[in-house]
Amino acid sequence: MRSDPDLAHAAAKGSEAAFAELVRRHQARVRGMARRLTGSEAQGDDIAQMTFLAAWQKLGTYAGGTFSAWICTICWREFLQWRRRQKIEIEFDETAEIIPFDRPFERSANEAENRMDLARALDSLTEAQRVCVVLCVAAGLSHREAAEATGWPLGTVKSHVLRGVAQLRTCLASADVA
């Protein structure tokens, strides 16, 4: 199996098949991240699509390292662009479905309730905490990678993750789902 950097290098030279493999490998992470940031399945999917389009156009700038961090940074920037165009406060739609990362989607009443509880818990966080928790916990970036993606100091990201996760635990424990 080819590594992400090898595929990115081939895609930068014009290999659509290599890029398609990168999309296949990373689409769940990017879509989940975008959906959690926007609180909307449709808007999250639009941002994910814009992310991969931007990635295709910017493949020549990929300098190696963790491809998932690179693509999540692009997703973060696409989200910021989308939010600037919206000019509204971020609000999570409690009816939005949130697709778990790296797991096949299963429909069950219990899972739907857990997704609703998680959406409400995420909504209780400040925007900065929600962003850091989504990047570090849901998308799996390291604190350093999240700091690079957002442009925030490393200590700030760590603090937001720590406080955000603590708030989520409290919120979910009170909902009897933790």
mmCIF file with all atom_site columns, C-alpha atoms in Angstrom:
data_model
loop_
_atom_site.group_PDB
_atom_site.id
_atom_site.type_symbol
_atom_site.label_atom_id
_atom_site.label_alt_id
_atom_site.label_comp_id
_atom_site.label_asym_id
_atom_site.label_entity_id
_atom_site.label_seq_id
_atom_site.pdbx_PDB_ins_code
_atom_site.Cartn_x
_atom_site.Cartn_y
_atom_site.Cartn_z
_atom_site.occupancy
_atom_site.B_iso_or_equiv
_atom_site.pdbx_formal_charge
_atom_site.auth_seq_id
_atom_site.auth_comp_id
_atom_site.auth_asym_id
_atom_site.auth_atom_id
_atom_site.pdbx_PDB_model_num
ATOM 1   C CA . MET A 1 1   ? 0.000   0.000  0.000   1.00 0.00 ? 1   MET A CA 1
ATOM 2   C CA . ARG A 1 2   ? 1.348   3.431  -0.979  1.00 0.00 ? 2   ARG A CA 1
ATOM 3   C CA . SER A 1 3   ? 1.911   6.039  1.704   1.00 0.00 ? 3   SER A CA 1
ATOM 4   C CA . ASP A 1 4   ? 0.021   9.331  1.768   1.00 0.00 ? 4   ASP A CA 1
ATOM 5   C CA . PRO A 1 5   ? 3.139   11.352 0.867   1.00 0.00 ? 5   PRO A CA 1
ATOM 6   C CA . ASP A 1 6   ? 3.781   9.060  -2.136  1.00 0.00 ? 6   ASP A CA 1
ATOM 7   C CA . LEU A 1 7   ? 0.184   9.440  -3.276  1.00 0.00 ? 7   LEU A CA 1
ATOM 8   C CA . ALA A 1 8   ? 0.315   13.211 -2.785  1.00 0.00 ? 8   ALA A CA 1
ATOM 9   C CA . HIS A 1 9   ? 3.501   13.405 -4.840  1.00 0.00 ? 9   HIS A CA 1
ATOM 10  C CA . ALA A 1 10  ? 1.915   11.367 -7.644  1.00 0.00 ? 10  ALA A CA 1
ATOM 11  C CA . ALA A 1 11  ? -1.273  13.457 -7.474  1.00 0.00 ? 11  ALA A CA 1
ATOM 12  C CA . ALA A 1 12  ? 0.768   16.666 -7.668  1.00 0.00 ? 12  ALA A CA 1
ATOM 13  C CA . LYS A 1 13  ? 2.156   15.332 -10.963 1.00 0.00 ? 13  LYS A CA 1
ATOM 14  C CA . GLY A 1 14  ? -1.423  14.921 -12.224 1.00 0.00 ? 14  GLY A CA 1
ATOM 15  C CA . SER A 1 15  ? -2.429  11.410 -11.153 1.00 0.00 ? 15  SER A CA 1
ATOM 16  C CA . GLU A 1 16  ? -6.164  11.567 -10.572 1.00 0.00 ? 16  GLU A CA 1
ATOM 17  C CA . ALA A 1 17  ? -6.136  7.979  -9.312  1.00 0.00 ? 17  ALA A CA 1
ATOM 18  C CA . ALA A 1 18  ? -3.626  8.863  -6.596  1.00 0.00 ? 18  ALA A CA 1
ATOM 19  C CA . PHE A 1 19  ? -5.717  11.838 -5.534  1.00 0.00 ? 19  PHE A CA 1
ATOM 20  C CA . ALA A 1 20  ? -8.869  9.696  -5.542  1.00 0.00 ? 20  ALA A CA 1
ATOM 21  C CA . GLU A 1 21  ? -7.133  7.307  -3.132  1.00 0.00 ? 21  GLU A CA 1
ATOM 22  C CA . LEU A 1 22  ? -6.210  10.217 -0.834  1.00 0.00 ? 22  LEU A CA 1
ATOM 23  C CA . VAL A 1 23  ? -9.826  11.388 -0.892  1.00 0.00 ? 23  VAL A CA 1
ATOM 24  C CA . ARG A 1 24  ? -11.028 7.875  -0.087  1.00 0.00 ? 24  ARG A CA 1
ATOM 25  C CA . ARG A 1 25  ? -8.627  7.622  2.847   1.00 0.00 ? 25  ARG A CA 1
ATOM 26  C CA . HIS A 1 26  ? -9.400  11.025 4.350   1.00 0.00 ? 26  HIS A CA 1
ATOM 27  C CA . GLN A 1 27  ? -12.961 11.900 3.377   1.00 0.00 ? 27  GLN A CA 1
ATOM 28  C CA . ALA A 1 28  ? -14.584 10.558 6.568   1.00 0.00 ? 28  ALA A CA 1
ATOM 29  C CA . ARG A 1 29  ? -12.254 12.610 8.759   1.00 0.00 ? 29  ARG A CA 1
ATOM 30  C CA . VAL A 1 30  ? -12.701 15.785 6.707   1.00 0.00 ? 30  VAL A CA 1
ATOM 31  C CA . ARG A 1 31  ? -16.479 15.420 6.380   1.00 0.00 ? 31  ARG A CA 1
ATOM 32  C CA . GLY A 1 32  ? -16.864 14.665 10.078  1.00 0.00 ? 32  GLY A CA 1
ATOM 33  C CA . MET A 1 33  ? -14.693 17.604 11.046  1.00 0.00 ? 33  MET A CA 1
ATOM 34  C CA . ALA A 1 34  ? -16.575 19.995 8.749   1.00 0.00 ? 34  ALA A CA 1
ATOM 35  C CA . ARG A 1 35  ? -19.959 18.717 9.934   1.00 0.00 ? 35  ARG A CA 1
ATOM 36  C CA . ARG A 1 36  ? -18.987 19.191 13.554  1.00 0.00 ? 36  ARG A CA 1
ATOM 37  C CA . LEU A 1 37  ? -17.613 22.679 12.927  1.00 0.00 ? 37  LEU A CA 1
ATOM 38  C CA . THR A 1 38  ? -20.727 23.829 11.065  1.00 0.00 ? 38  THR A CA 1
ATOM 39  C CA . GLY A 1 39  ? -23.298 21.747 12.912  1.00 0.00 ? 39  GLY A CA 1
ATOM 40  C CA . SER A 1 40  ? -24.882 20.941 9.576   1.00 0.00 ? 40  SER A CA 1
ATOM 41  C CA . GLU A 1 41  ? -24.576 17.862 7.411   1.00 0.00 ? 41  GLU A CA 1
ATOM 42  C CA . ALA A 1 42  ? -25.176 19.741 4.157   1.00 0.00 ? 42  ALA A CA 1
ATOM 43  C CA . GLN A 1 43  ? -22.895 22.673 4.959   1.00 0.00 ? 43  GLN A CA 1
ATOM 44  C CA . GLY A 1 44  ? -20.241 20.319 6.298   1.00 0.00 ? 44  GLY A CA 1
ATOM 45  C CA . ASP A 1 45  ? -20.350 18.287 3.097   1.00 0.00 ? 45  ASP A CA 1
ATOM 46  C CA . ASP A 1 46  ? -20.013 21.489 1.047   1.00 0.00 ? 46  ASP A CA 1
ATOM 47  C CA . ILE A 1 47  ? -16.955 22.507 3.062   1.00 0.00 ? 47  ILE A CA 1
ATOM 48  C CA . ALA A 1 48  ? -15.475 19.020 2.686   1.00 0.00 ? 48  ALA A CA 1
ATOM 49  C CA . GLN A 1 49  ? -15.934 19.251 -1.078  1.00 0.00 ? 49  GLN A CA 1
ATOM 50  C CA . MET A 1 50  ? -14.288 22.698 -1.123  1.00 0.00 ? 50  MET A CA 1
ATOM 51  C CA . THR A 1 51  ? -11.478 21.268 1.027   1.00 0.00 ? 51  THR A CA 1
ATOM 52  C CA . PHE A 1 52  ? -10.651 18.527 -1.457  1.00 0.00 ? 52  PHE A CA 1
ATOM 53  C CA . LEU A 1 53  ? -10.919 20.920 -4.385  1.00 0.00 ? 53  LEU A CA 1
ATOM 54  C CA . ALA A 1 54  ? -8.481  23.290 -2.656  1.00 0.00 ? 54  ALA A CA 1
ATOM 55  C CA . ALA A 1 55  ? -6.213  20.352 -1.785  1.00 0.00 ? 55  ALA A CA 1
ATOM 56  C CA . TRP A 1 56  ? -6.124  19.276 -5.447  1.00 0.00 ? 56  TRP A CA 1
ATOM 57  C CA . GLN A 1 57  ? -5.163  22.807 -6.435  1.00 0.00 ? 57  GLN A CA 1
ATOM 58  C CA . LYS A 1 58  ? -2.538  23.134 -3.670  1.00 0.00 ? 58  LYS A CA 1
ATOM 59  C CA . LEU A 1 59  ? -0.926  19.684 -3.834  1.00 0.00 ? 59  LEU A CA 1
ATOM 60  C CA . GLY A 1 60  ? 2.282   21.263 -5.048  1.00 0.00 ? 60  GLY A CA 1
ATOM 61  C CA . THR A 1 61  ? 2.597   23.025 -1.666  1.00 0.00 ? 61  THR A CA 1
ATOM 62  C CA . TYR A 1 62  ? 2.392   19.799 0.363   1.00 0.00 ? 62  TYR A CA 1
ATOM 63  C CA . ALA A 1 63  ? 5.861   19.443 1.852   1.00 0.00 ? 63  ALA A CA 1
ATOM 64  C CA . GLY A 1 64  ? 5.485   16.047 3.463   1.00 0.00 ? 64  GLY A CA 1
ATOM 65  C CA . GLY A 1 65  ? 4.619   15.298 7.045   1.00 0.00 ? 65  GLY A CA 1
ATOM 66  C CA . THR A 1 66  ? 1.227   14.161 8.205   1.00 0.00 ? 66  THR A CA 1
ATOM 67  C CA . PHE A 1 67  ? -1.175  14.385 5.282   1.00 0.00 ? 67  PHE A CA 1
ATOM 68  C CA . SER A 1 68  ? -4.187  14.326 7.617   1.00 0.00 ? 68  SER A CA 1
ATOM 69  C CA . ALA A 1 69  ? -2.882  17.428 9.417   1.00 0.00 ? 69  ALA A CA 1
ATOM 70  C CA . TRP A 1 70  ? -2.345  19.156 6.072   1.00 0.00 ? 70  TRP A CA 1
ATOM 71  C CA . ILE A 1 71  ? -5.843  18.344 4.796   1.00 0.00 ? 71  ILE A CA 1
ATOM 72  C CA . CYS A 1 72  ? -7.453  19.263 8.148   1.00 0.00 ? 72  CYS A CA 1
ATOM 73  C CA . THR A 1 73  ? -5.668  22.618 8.021   1.00 0.00 ? 73  THR A CA 1
ATOM 74  C CA . ILE A 1 74  ? -7.219  23.227 4.614   1.00 0.00 ? 74  ILE A CA 1
ATOM 75  C CA . CYS A 1 75  ? -10.607 22.181 5.999   1.00 0.00 ? 75  CYS A CA 1
ATOM 76  C CA . TRP A 1 76  ? -10.210 24.624 8.891   1.00 0.00 ? 76  TRP A CA 1
ATOM 77  C CA . ARG A 1 77  ? -9.409  27.448 6.463   1.00 0.00 ? 77  ARG A CA 1
ATOM 78  C CA . GLU A 1 78  ? -12.346 26.555 4.233   1.00 0.00 ? 78  GLU A CA 1
ATOM 79  C CA . PHE A 1 79  ? -14.577 26.613 7.314   1.00 0.00 ? 79  PHE A CA 1
ATOM 80  C CA . LEU A 1 80  ? -13.286 30.090 8.212   1.00 0.00 ? 80  LEU A CA 1
ATOM 81  C CA . GLN A 1 81  ? -14.000 31.293 4.667   1.00 0.00 ? 81  GLN A CA 1
ATOM 82  C CA . TRP A 1 82  ? -17.506 29.830 4.832   1.00 0.00 ? 82  TRP A CA 1
ATOM 83  C CA . ARG A 1 83  ? -18.141 31.455 8.209   1.00 0.00 ? 83  ARG A CA 1
ATOM 84  C CA . ARG A 1 84  ? -16.966 34.841 6.940   1.00 0.00 ? 84  ARG A CA 1
ATOM 85  C CA . ARG A 1 85  ? -19.431 34.558 4.081   1.00 0.00 ? 85  ARG A CA 1
ATOM 86  C CA . GLN A 1 86  ? -22.220 33.588 6.494   1.00 0.00 ? 86  GLN A CA 1
ATOM 87  C CA . LYS A 1 87  ? -21.537 36.479 8.896   1.00 0.00 ? 87  LYS A CA 1
ATOM 88  C CA . ILE A 1 88  ? -23.515 34.709 11.583  1.00 0.00 ? 88  ILE A CA 1
ATOM 89  C CA . GLU A 1 89  ? -22.756 33.195 14.948  1.00 0.00 ? 89  GLU A CA 1
ATOM 90  C CA . ILE A 1 90  ? -22.040 29.477 14.730  1.00 0.00 ? 90  ILE A CA 1
ATOM 91  C CA . GLU A 1 91  ? -24.980 27.490 16.007  1.00 0.00 ? 91  GLU A CA 1
ATOM 92  C CA . PHE A 1 92  ? -25.328 23.734 16.012  1.00 0.00 ? 92  PHE A CA 1
ATOM 93  C CA . ASP A 1 93  ? -28.526 22.315 14.612  1.00 0.00 ? 93  ASP A CA 1
ATOM 94  C CA . GLU A 1 94  ? -29.625 19.764 17.189  1.00 0.00 ? 94  GLU A CA 1
ATOM 95  C CA . THR A 1 95  ? -31.334 17.747 14.478  1.00 0.00 ? 95  THR A CA 1
ATOM 96  C CA . ALA A 1 96  ? -28.148 17.430 12.401  1.00 0.00 ? 96  ALA A CA 1
ATOM 97  C CA . GLU A 1 97  ? -26.753 13.945 12.089  1.00 0.00 ? 97  GLU A CA 1
ATOM 98  C CA . ILE A 1 98  ? -23.159 13.645 13.154  1.00 0.00 ? 98  ILE A CA 1
ATOM 99  C CA . ILE A 1 99  ? -21.300 10.814 11.503  1.00 0.00 ? 99  ILE A CA 1
ATOM 100 C CA . PRO A 1 100 ? -18.774 9.103  13.765  1.00 0.00 ? 100 PRO A CA 1
ATOM 101 C CA . PHE A 1 101 ? -15.195 9.093  12.500  1.00 0.00 ? 101 PHE A CA 1
ATOM 102 C CA . ASP A 1 102 ? -13.587 5.957  11.117  1.00 0.00 ? 102 ASP A CA 1
ATOM 103 C CA . ARG A 1 103 ? -16.690 3.846  11.755  1.00 0.00 ? 103 ARG A CA 1
ATOM 104 C CA . PRO A 1 104 ? -19.424 2.667  9.423   1.00 0.00 ? 104 PRO A CA 1
ATOM 105 C CA . PHE A 1 105 ? -22.671 4.569  9.875   1.00 0.00 ? 105 PHE A CA 1
ATOM 106 C CA . GLU A 1 106 ? -25.293 2.591  11.749  1.00 0.00 ? 106 GLU A CA 1
ATOM 107 C CA . ARG A 1 107 ? -28.807 3.768  12.423  1.00 0.00 ? 107 ARG A CA 1
ATOM 108 C CA . SER A 1 108 ? -30.262 2.933  15.783  1.00 0.00 ? 108 SER A CA 1
ATOM 109 C CA . ALA A 1 109 ? -32.391 4.839  18.275  1.00 0.00 ? 109 ALA A CA 1
ATOM 110 C CA . ASN A 1 110 ? -29.656 4.666  20.902  1.00 0.00 ? 110 ASN A CA 1
ATOM 111 C CA . GLU A 1 111 ? -26.984 6.007  18.551  1.00 0.00 ? 111 GLU A CA 1
ATOM 112 C CA . ALA A 1 112 ? -29.288 8.777  17.378  1.00 0.00 ? 112 ALA A CA 1
ATOM 113 C CA . GLU A 1 113 ? -29.875 9.809  20.982  1.00 0.00 ? 113 GLU A CA 1
ATOM 114 C CA . ASN A 1 114 ? -26.130 9.738  21.670  1.00 0.00 ? 114 ASN A CA 1
ATOM 115 C CA . ARG A 1 115 ? -25.477 11.912 18.603  1.00 0.00 ? 115 ARG A CA 1
ATOM 116 C CA . MET A 1 116 ? -28.103 14.378 19.816  1.00 0.00 ? 116 MET A CA 1
ATOM 117 C CA . ASP A 1 117 ? -26.521 14.443 23.282  1.00 0.00 ? 117 ASP A CA 1
ATOM 118 C CA . LEU A 1 118 ? -23.087 14.996 21.753  1.00 0.00 ? 118 LEU A CA 1
ATOM 119 C CA . ALA A 1 119 ? -24.419 17.797 19.537  1.00 0.00 ? 119 ALA A CA 1
ATOM 120 C CA . ARG A 1 120 ? -25.955 19.491 22.595  1.00 0.00 ? 120 ARG A CA 1
ATOM 121 C CA . ALA A 1 121 ? -22.760 18.995 24.576  1.00 0.00 ? 121 ALA A CA 1
ATOM 122 C CA . LEU A 1 122 ? -20.658 20.470 21.756  1.00 0.00 ? 122 LEU A CA 1
ATOM 123 C CA . ASP A 1 123 ? -23.071 23.392 21.612  1.00 0.00 ? 123 ASP A CA 1
ATOM 124 C CA . SER A 1 124 ? -22.367 24.113 25.292  1.00 0.00 ? 124 SER A CA 1
ATOM 125 C CA . LEU A 1 125 ? -18.684 24.777 24.527  1.00 0.00 ? 125 LEU A CA 1
ATOM 126 C CA . THR A 1 126 ? -17.269 28.117 23.529  1.00 0.00 ? 126 THR A CA 1
ATOM 127 C CA . GLU A 1 127 ? -16.453 28.338 19.841  1.00 0.00 ? 127 GLU A CA 1
ATOM 128 C CA . ALA A 1 128 ? -12.700 28.117 20.545  1.00 0.00 ? 128 ALA A CA 1
ATOM 129 C CA . GLN A 1 129 ? -13.163 25.041 22.746  1.00 0.00 ? 129 GLN A CA 1
ATOM 130 C CA . ARG A 1 130 ? -15.409 23.393 20.147  1.00 0.00 ? 130 ARG A CA 1
ATOM 131 C CA . VAL A 1 131 ? -12.869 24.035 17.379  1.00 0.00 ? 131 VAL A CA 1
ATOM 132 C CA . CYS A 1 132 ? -9.967  22.637 19.421  1.00 0.00 ? 132 CYS A CA 1
ATOM 133 C CA . VAL A 1 133 ? -11.931 19.585 20.584  1.00 0.00 ? 133 VAL A CA 1
ATOM 134 C CA . VAL A 1 134 ? -13.081 18.851 17.023  1.00 0.00 ? 134 VAL A CA 1
ATOM 135 C CA . LEU A 1 135 ? -9.549  19.180 15.639  1.00 0.00 ? 135 LEU A CA 1
ATOM 136 C CA . CYS A 1 136 ? -7.751  17.252 18.385  1.00 0.00 ? 136 CYS A CA 1
ATOM 137 C CA . VAL A 1 137 ? -10.302 14.704 19.565  1.00 0.00 ? 137 VAL A CA 1
ATOM 138 C CA . ALA A 1 138 ? -12.614 14.134 16.616  1.00 0.00 ? 138 ALA A CA 1
ATOM 139 C CA . ALA A 1 139 ? -10.175 14.708 13.733  1.00 0.00 ? 139 ALA A CA 1
ATOM 140 C CA . GLY A 1 140 ? -7.230  13.208 15.623  1.00 0.00 ? 140 GLY A CA 1
ATOM 141 C CA . LEU A 1 141 ? -4.724  16.029 15.163  1.00 0.00 ? 141 LEU A CA 1
ATOM 142 C CA . SER A 1 142 ? -2.006  16.560 17.732  1.00 0.00 ? 142 SER A CA 1
ATOM 143 C CA . HIS A 1 143 ? -2.112  19.753 19.773  1.00 0.00 ? 143 HIS A CA 1
ATOM 144 C CA . ARG A 1 144 ? 0.792   21.087 17.732  1.00 0.00 ? 144 ARG A CA 1
ATOM 145 C CA . GLU A 1 145 ? -0.947  20.277 14.433  1.00 0.00 ? 145 GLU A CA 1
ATOM 146 C CA . ALA A 1 146 ? -4.140  21.983 15.650  1.00 0.00 ? 146 ALA A CA 1
ATOM 147 C CA . ALA A 1 147 ? -2.116  25.029 16.701  1.00 0.00 ? 147 ALA A CA 1
ATOM 148 C CA . GLU A 1 148 ? -0.541  25.181 13.244  1.00 0.00 ? 148 GLU A CA 1
ATOM 149 C CA . ALA A 1 149 ? -3.947  24.751 11.574  1.00 0.00 ? 149 ALA A CA 1
ATOM 150 C CA . THR A 1 150 ? -5.618  27.524 13.576  1.00 0.00 ? 150 THR A CA 1
ATOM 151 C CA . GLY A 1 151 ? -2.638  29.815 13.997  1.00 0.00 ? 151 GLY A CA 1
ATOM 152 C CA . TRP A 1 152 ? -3.261  29.843 17.762  1.00 0.00 ? 152 TRP A CA 1
ATOM 153 C CA . PRO A 1 153 ? -0.494  29.360 20.345  1.00 0.00 ? 153 PRO A CA 1
ATOM 154 C CA . LEU A 1 154 ? 0.112   25.758 21.405  1.00 0.00 ? 154 LEU A CA 1
ATOM 155 C CA . GLY A 1 155 ? -0.736  26.506 25.043  1.00 0.00 ? 155 GLY A CA 1
ATOM 156 C CA . THR A 1 156 ? -4.040  28.066 24.019  1.00 0.00 ? 156 THR A CA 1
ATOM 157 C CA . VAL A 1 157 ? -5.006  24.981 22.026  1.00 0.00 ? 157 VAL A CA 1
ATOM 158 C CA . LYS A 1 158 ? -4.066  22.677 24.918  1.00 0.00 ? 158 LYS A CA 1
ATOM 159 C CA . SER A 1 159 ? -6.086  24.790 27.323  1.00 0.00 ? 159 SER A CA 1
ATOM 160 C CA . HIS A 1 160 ? -9.166  24.820 25.067  1.00 0.00 ? 160 HIS A CA 1
ATOM 161 C CA . VAL A 1 161 ? -8.976  21.056 24.582  1.00 0.00 ? 161 VAL A CA 1
ATOM 162 C CA . LEU A 1 162 ? -8.577  20.405 28.305  1.00 0.00 ? 162 LEU A CA 1
ATOM 163 C CA . ARG A 1 163 ? -11.462 22.689 29.278  1.00 0.00 ? 163 ARG A CA 1
ATOM 164 C CA . GLY A 1 164 ? -13.634 21.565 26.373  1.00 0.00 ? 164 GLY A CA 1
ATOM 165 C CA . VAL A 1 165 ? -13.221 17.861 27.133  1.00 0.00 ? 165 VAL A CA 1
ATOM 166 C CA . ALA A 1 166 ? -13.939 18.496 30.822  1.00 0.00 ? 166 ALA A CA 1
ATOM 167 C CA . GLN A 1 167 ? -17.092 20.418 29.873  1.00 0.00 ? 167 GLN A CA 1
ATOM 168 C CA . LEU A 1 168 ? -18.177 17.628 27.508  1.00 0.00 ? 168 LEU A CA 1
ATOM 169 C CA . ARG A 1 169 ? -17.694 15.017 30.233  1.00 0.00 ? 169 ARG A CA 1
ATOM 170 C CA . THR A 1 170 ? -19.776 17.051 32.662  1.00 0.00 ? 170 THR A CA 1
ATOM 171 C CA . CYS A 1 171 ? -22.479 17.688 30.098  1.00 0.00 ? 171 CYS A CA 1
ATOM 172 C CA . LEU A 1 172 ? -22.625 14.072 28.916  1.00 0.00 ? 172 LEU A CA 1
ATOM 173 C CA . ALA A 1 173 ? -22.495 12.663 32.459  1.00 0.00 ? 173 ALA A CA 1
ATOM 174 C CA . SER A 1 174 ? -25.506 14.755 33.418  1.00 0.00 ? 174 SER A CA 1
ATOM 175 C CA . ALA A 1 175 ? -27.320 13.334 30.372  1.00 0.00 ? 175 ALA A CA 1
ATOM 176 C CA . ASP A 1 176 ? -26.515 9.776  31.542  1.00 0.00 ? 176 ASP A CA 1
ATOM 177 C CA . VAL A 1 177 ? -24.688 8.888  28.328  1.00 0.00 ? 177 VAL A CA 1
ATOM 178 C CA . ALA A 1 178 ? -21.078 8.947  29.504  1.00 0.00 ? 178 ALA A CA 1
#
